[in-house]
Amino acid sequence: LTGPNERQEKETIVKTDLDSMTKDEKLIYLLQNSPELPEMLDEFREKLNEAKEPLYPLLELGRQKYILKHRHSYIEAKYKLNLLYCLNIGYYLMLQSSTENKMDVKNHPVIQRIVNIRKIFKTCAKTDFTLEKEIEKLLEVNDENNRKRKITDDSEEHALEESDNNLYEKRKKLTEEKKTEEEKEKKV
């Protein structure tokens, strides 16, 4: 019979030399050790892109009072939630790349945060669906306003350029007149 102290499990630690691996071997190793990684990277890109377009332009519209206050609050919360999700995935990726013991990462609190945020996204999906048509209209209005603003800005810029050209011509003429007067004074 052996006692509990005598029955010790032996752990074998295999260190992998990533420098000696080819790119394909590194990819296989990565996917074997972190099968969730491709999905997380895709979600990271998706949520970051959603934060950039359409959420950020909608936030700007809300700040300009084009949309009602409660919708603006929802859009702002969704924007921040997307960024928070990306931040947590980024932190998870950092842990994955820096921790030798991957079991520590799998038990890290950031995993639970990512899961909780995913649940919130599922809850938001219902509201997103009901606001989808309204959001599309708001973005169309925003695009139209931006086009009008660009036309106005371009015409104002053109007017300023003409004004600058006129000022340049006037200065040039005054400088020439001043030179002519100085030359006349020298002759006298």
Tab-separated table of C-alpha atoms in Angstrom:
chain	number	residue	atom	x	y	z
A	1	LEU	CA	0.000	0.000	0.000
A	2	THR	CA	1.112	3.493	-0.710
A	3	GLY	CA	0.130	6.586	1.231
A	4	PRO	CA	-1.083	9.902	-0.186
A	5	ASN	CA	2.387	11.404	0.023
A	6	GLU	CA	3.850	8.517	-1.908
A	7	ARG	CA	1.339	8.864	-4.717
A	8	GLN	CA	2.481	12.034	-6.301
A	9	GLU	CA	1.508	12.709	-9.821
A	10	LYS	CA	4.427	13.563	-11.995
A	11	GLU	CA	3.991	16.410	-14.383
A	12	THR	CA	5.883	16.479	-17.610
A	13	ILE	CA	6.556	19.933	-18.926
A	14	VAL	CA	7.280	20.119	-22.603
A	15	LYS	CA	8.726	23.398	-23.730
A	16	THR	CA	8.148	24.209	-27.348
A	17	ASP	CA	10.767	26.031	-29.356
A	18	LEU	CA	8.652	28.313	-31.520
A	19	ASP	CA	11.691	29.792	-33.228
A	20	SER	CA	12.492	26.483	-34.905
A	21	MET	CA	8.943	26.014	-36.222
A	22	THR	CA	7.704	26.995	-39.664
A	23	LYS	CA	4.794	29.391	-39.994
A	24	ASP	CA	2.353	26.528	-40.654
A	25	GLU	CA	3.650	24.565	-37.658
A	26	LYS	CA	3.203	27.640	-35.445
A	27	LEU	CA	-0.362	28.044	-36.688
A	28	ILE	CA	-1.161	24.383	-35.980
A	29	TYR	CA	0.401	24.658	-32.521
A	30	LEU	CA	-1.579	27.827	-31.819
A	31	LEU	CA	-4.875	26.295	-32.919
A	32	GLN	CA	-4.234	23.143	-30.879
A	33	ASN	CA	-3.545	25.156	-27.740
A	34	SER	CA	-6.153	27.861	-28.303
A	35	PRO	CA	-8.971	26.567	-30.532
A	36	GLU	CA	-11.165	29.539	-29.535
A	37	LEU	CA	-8.674	32.069	-30.894
A	38	PRO	CA	-9.938	32.399	-34.523
A	39	GLU	CA	-13.515	32.957	-33.318
A	40	MET	CA	-12.363	35.568	-30.798
A	41	LEU	CA	-10.323	37.396	-33.428
A	42	ASP	CA	-13.334	37.441	-35.761
A	43	GLU	CA	-15.562	38.782	-32.971
A	44	PHE	CA	-12.946	41.389	-32.110
A	45	ARG	CA	-12.870	42.645	-35.718
A	46	GLU	CA	-16.669	42.549	-36.006
A	47	LYS	CA	-17.311	44.535	-32.817
A	48	LEU	CA	-14.572	47.052	-33.545
A	49	ASN	CA	-15.948	47.624	-37.051
A	50	GLU	CA	-19.459	47.984	-35.625
A	51	ALA	CA	-18.162	50.565	-33.158
A	52	LYS	CA	-16.567	52.522	-36.015
A	53	GLU	CA	-19.529	52.220	-38.386
A	54	PRO	CA	-22.481	52.696	-37.677
A	55	LEU	CA	-22.267	53.371	-33.918
A	56	TYR	CA	-19.757	56.233	-33.887
A	57	PRO	CA	-21.561	58.253	-36.605
A	58	LEU	CA	-24.835	57.683	-34.733
A	59	LEU	CA	-23.220	58.977	-31.545
A	60	GLU	CA	-22.191	62.112	-33.398
A	61	LEU	CA	-25.745	62.530	-34.686
A	62	GLY	CA	-27.032	62.191	-31.140
A	63	ARG	CA	-24.659	64.878	-29.953
A	64	GLN	CA	-26.042	67.129	-32.679
A	65	LYS	CA	-29.601	66.487	-31.379
A	66	TYR	CA	-30.808	64.689	-34.507
A	67	ILE	CA	-32.082	61.728	-32.536
A	68	LEU	CA	-34.084	61.402	-29.382
A	69	LYS	CA	-32.290	61.256	-26.075
A	70	HIS	CA	-33.219	57.672	-25.058
A	71	ARG	CA	-31.989	56.299	-28.380
A	72	HIS	CA	-28.758	58.220	-28.010
A	73	SER	CA	-28.251	56.661	-24.572
A	74	TYR	CA	-28.770	53.194	-26.015
A	75	ILE	CA	-26.368	53.837	-28.885
A	76	GLU	CA	-23.759	55.242	-26.522
A	77	ALA	CA	-24.111	52.203	-24.235
A	78	LYS	CA	-23.809	49.836	-27.200
A	79	TYR	CA	-20.742	51.706	-28.469
A	80	LYS	CA	-19.074	51.471	-25.059
A	81	LEU	CA	-20.056	47.812	-24.752
A	82	ASN	CA	-18.394	47.051	-28.105
A	83	LEU	CA	-15.230	48.805	-26.992
A	84	LEU	CA	-15.292	47.039	-23.626
A	85	TYR	CA	-15.664	43.705	-25.385
A	86	CYS	CA	-12.717	44.468	-27.663
A	87	LEU	CA	-10.675	45.554	-24.656
A	88	ASN	CA	-11.397	42.278	-22.842
A	89	ILE	CA	-10.575	40.190	-25.905
A	90	GLY	CA	-7.374	42.182	-26.341
A	91	TYR	CA	-6.461	41.495	-22.731
A	92	TYR	CA	-7.242	37.809	-23.199
A	93	LEU	CA	-5.000	37.713	-26.289
A	94	MET	CA	-2.221	39.400	-24.347
A	95	LEU	CA	-2.549	36.794	-21.597
A	96	GLN	CA	-2.505	33.995	-24.159
A	97	SER	CA	0.683	35.290	-25.718
A	98	SER	CA	2.501	35.962	-22.454
A	99	THR	CA	1.479	33.117	-20.132
A	100	GLU	CA	3.303	29.818	-20.330
A	101	ASN	CA	0.636	27.997	-18.328
A	102	LYS	CA	-2.467	28.231	-20.518
A	103	MET	CA	-4.612	26.759	-17.741
A	104	ASP	CA	-4.156	30.030	-15.837
A	105	VAL	CA	-5.693	31.887	-18.779
A	106	LYS	CA	-8.666	29.545	-19.071
A	107	ASN	CA	-9.513	30.217	-15.411
A	108	HIS	CA	-8.838	33.945	-15.582
A	109	PRO	CA	-11.753	36.302	-14.730
A	110	VAL	CA	-11.506	37.939	-18.170
A	111	ILE	CA	-13.078	34.789	-19.654
A	112	GLN	CA	-16.176	35.237	-17.501
A	113	ARG	CA	-16.346	38.930	-18.462
A	114	ILE	CA	-16.245	38.014	-22.146
A	115	VAL	CA	-19.040	35.473	-21.617
A	116	ASN	CA	-21.138	38.050	-19.714
A	117	ILE	CA	-20.685	40.672	-22.429
A	118	ARG	CA	-21.743	38.126	-25.055
A	119	LYS	CA	-24.948	37.584	-23.082
A	120	ILE	CA	-25.566	41.324	-23.071
A	121	PHE	CA	-25.037	41.418	-26.849
A	122	LYS	CA	-27.716	38.738	-27.228
A	123	THR	CA	-30.087	40.890	-25.173
A	124	CYS	CA	-29.218	43.937	-27.289
A	125	ALA	CA	-29.942	42.033	-30.498
A	126	LYS	CA	-33.703	42.408	-29.934
A	127	THR	CA	-33.439	46.173	-29.563
A	128	ASP	CA	-31.015	46.394	-32.485
A	129	PHE	CA	-33.541	44.628	-34.679
A	130	THR	CA	-36.342	47.044	-33.759
A	131	LEU	CA	-34.125	50.098	-34.300
A	132	GLU	CA	-32.517	48.864	-37.516
A	133	LYS	CA	-34.794	50.727	-39.962
A	134	GLU	CA	-34.660	53.919	-37.921
A	135	ILE	CA	-30.881	53.725	-37.746
A	136	GLU	CA	-30.642	53.268	-41.516
A	137	LYS	CA	-32.785	56.394	-42.046
A	138	LEU	CA	-30.664	58.372	-39.591
A	139	LEU	CA	-27.482	57.327	-41.366
A	140	GLU	CA	-28.990	58.328	-44.729
A	141	VAL	CA	-29.892	61.742	-43.300
A	142	ASN	CA	-26.390	62.031	-41.890
A	143	ASP	CA	-24.827	61.140	-45.258
A	144	GLU	CA	-27.017	63.716	-47.018
A	145	ASN	CA	-26.103	66.377	-44.439
A	146	ASN	CA	-22.426	65.541	-44.849
A	147	ARG	CA	-22.712	65.899	-48.634
A	148	LYS	CA	-24.431	69.279	-48.255
A	149	ARG	CA	-21.855	70.379	-45.687
A	150	LYS	CA	-19.035	69.340	-48.034
A	151	ILE	CA	-20.540	71.341	-50.899
A	152	THR	CA	-20.888	74.364	-48.597
A	153	ASP	CA	-17.370	73.903	-47.256
A	154	ASP	CA	-15.984	73.572	-50.783
A	155	SER	CA	-17.722	76.758	-51.950
A	156	GLU	CA	-16.556	78.632	-48.841
A	157	GLU	CA	-13.023	77.365	-49.409
A	158	HIS	CA	-13.202	78.504	-53.031
A	159	ALA	CA	-14.386	81.949	-51.905
A	160	LEU	CA	-11.537	82.143	-49.401
A	161	GLU	CA	-9.035	81.181	-52.077
A	162	GLU	CA	-10.378	83.928	-54.336
A	163	SER	CA	-10.196	86.378	-51.463
A	164	ASP	CA	-6.627	85.311	-50.733
A	165	ASN	CA	-5.746	85.720	-54.403
A	166	ASN	CA	-7.265	89.209	-54.406
A	167	LEU	CA	-5.303	90.129	-51.283
A	168	TYR	CA	-2.138	88.798	-52.855
A	169	GLU	CA	-2.739	90.856	-55.978
A	170	LYS	CA	-3.442	93.999	-53.899
A	171	ARG	CA	-0.280	93.495	-51.834
A	172	LYS	CA	1.730	92.937	-54.979
A	173	LYS	CA	0.337	96.108	-56.514
A	174	LEU	CA	1.004	98.127	-53.328
A	175	THR	CA	4.549	96.784	-53.151
A	176	GLU	CA	5.170	97.747	-56.780
A	177	GLU	CA	3.718	101.219	-56.196
A	178	LYS	CA	5.882	101.652	-53.116
A	179	LYS	CA	9.005	100.621	-55.071
A	180	THR	CA	8.113	103.051	-57.833
A	181	GLU	CA	7.720	105.892	-55.305
A	182	GLU	CA	11.035	105.037	-53.650
A	183	GLU	CA	12.791	105.039	-57.024
A	184	LYS	CA	11.276	108.458	-57.822
A	185	GLU	CA	12.491	109.823	-54.465
A	186	LYS	CA	16.003	108.535	-55.129
A	187	LYS	CA	16.083	110.312	-58.470
A	188	VAL	CA	14.972	113.586	-56.945
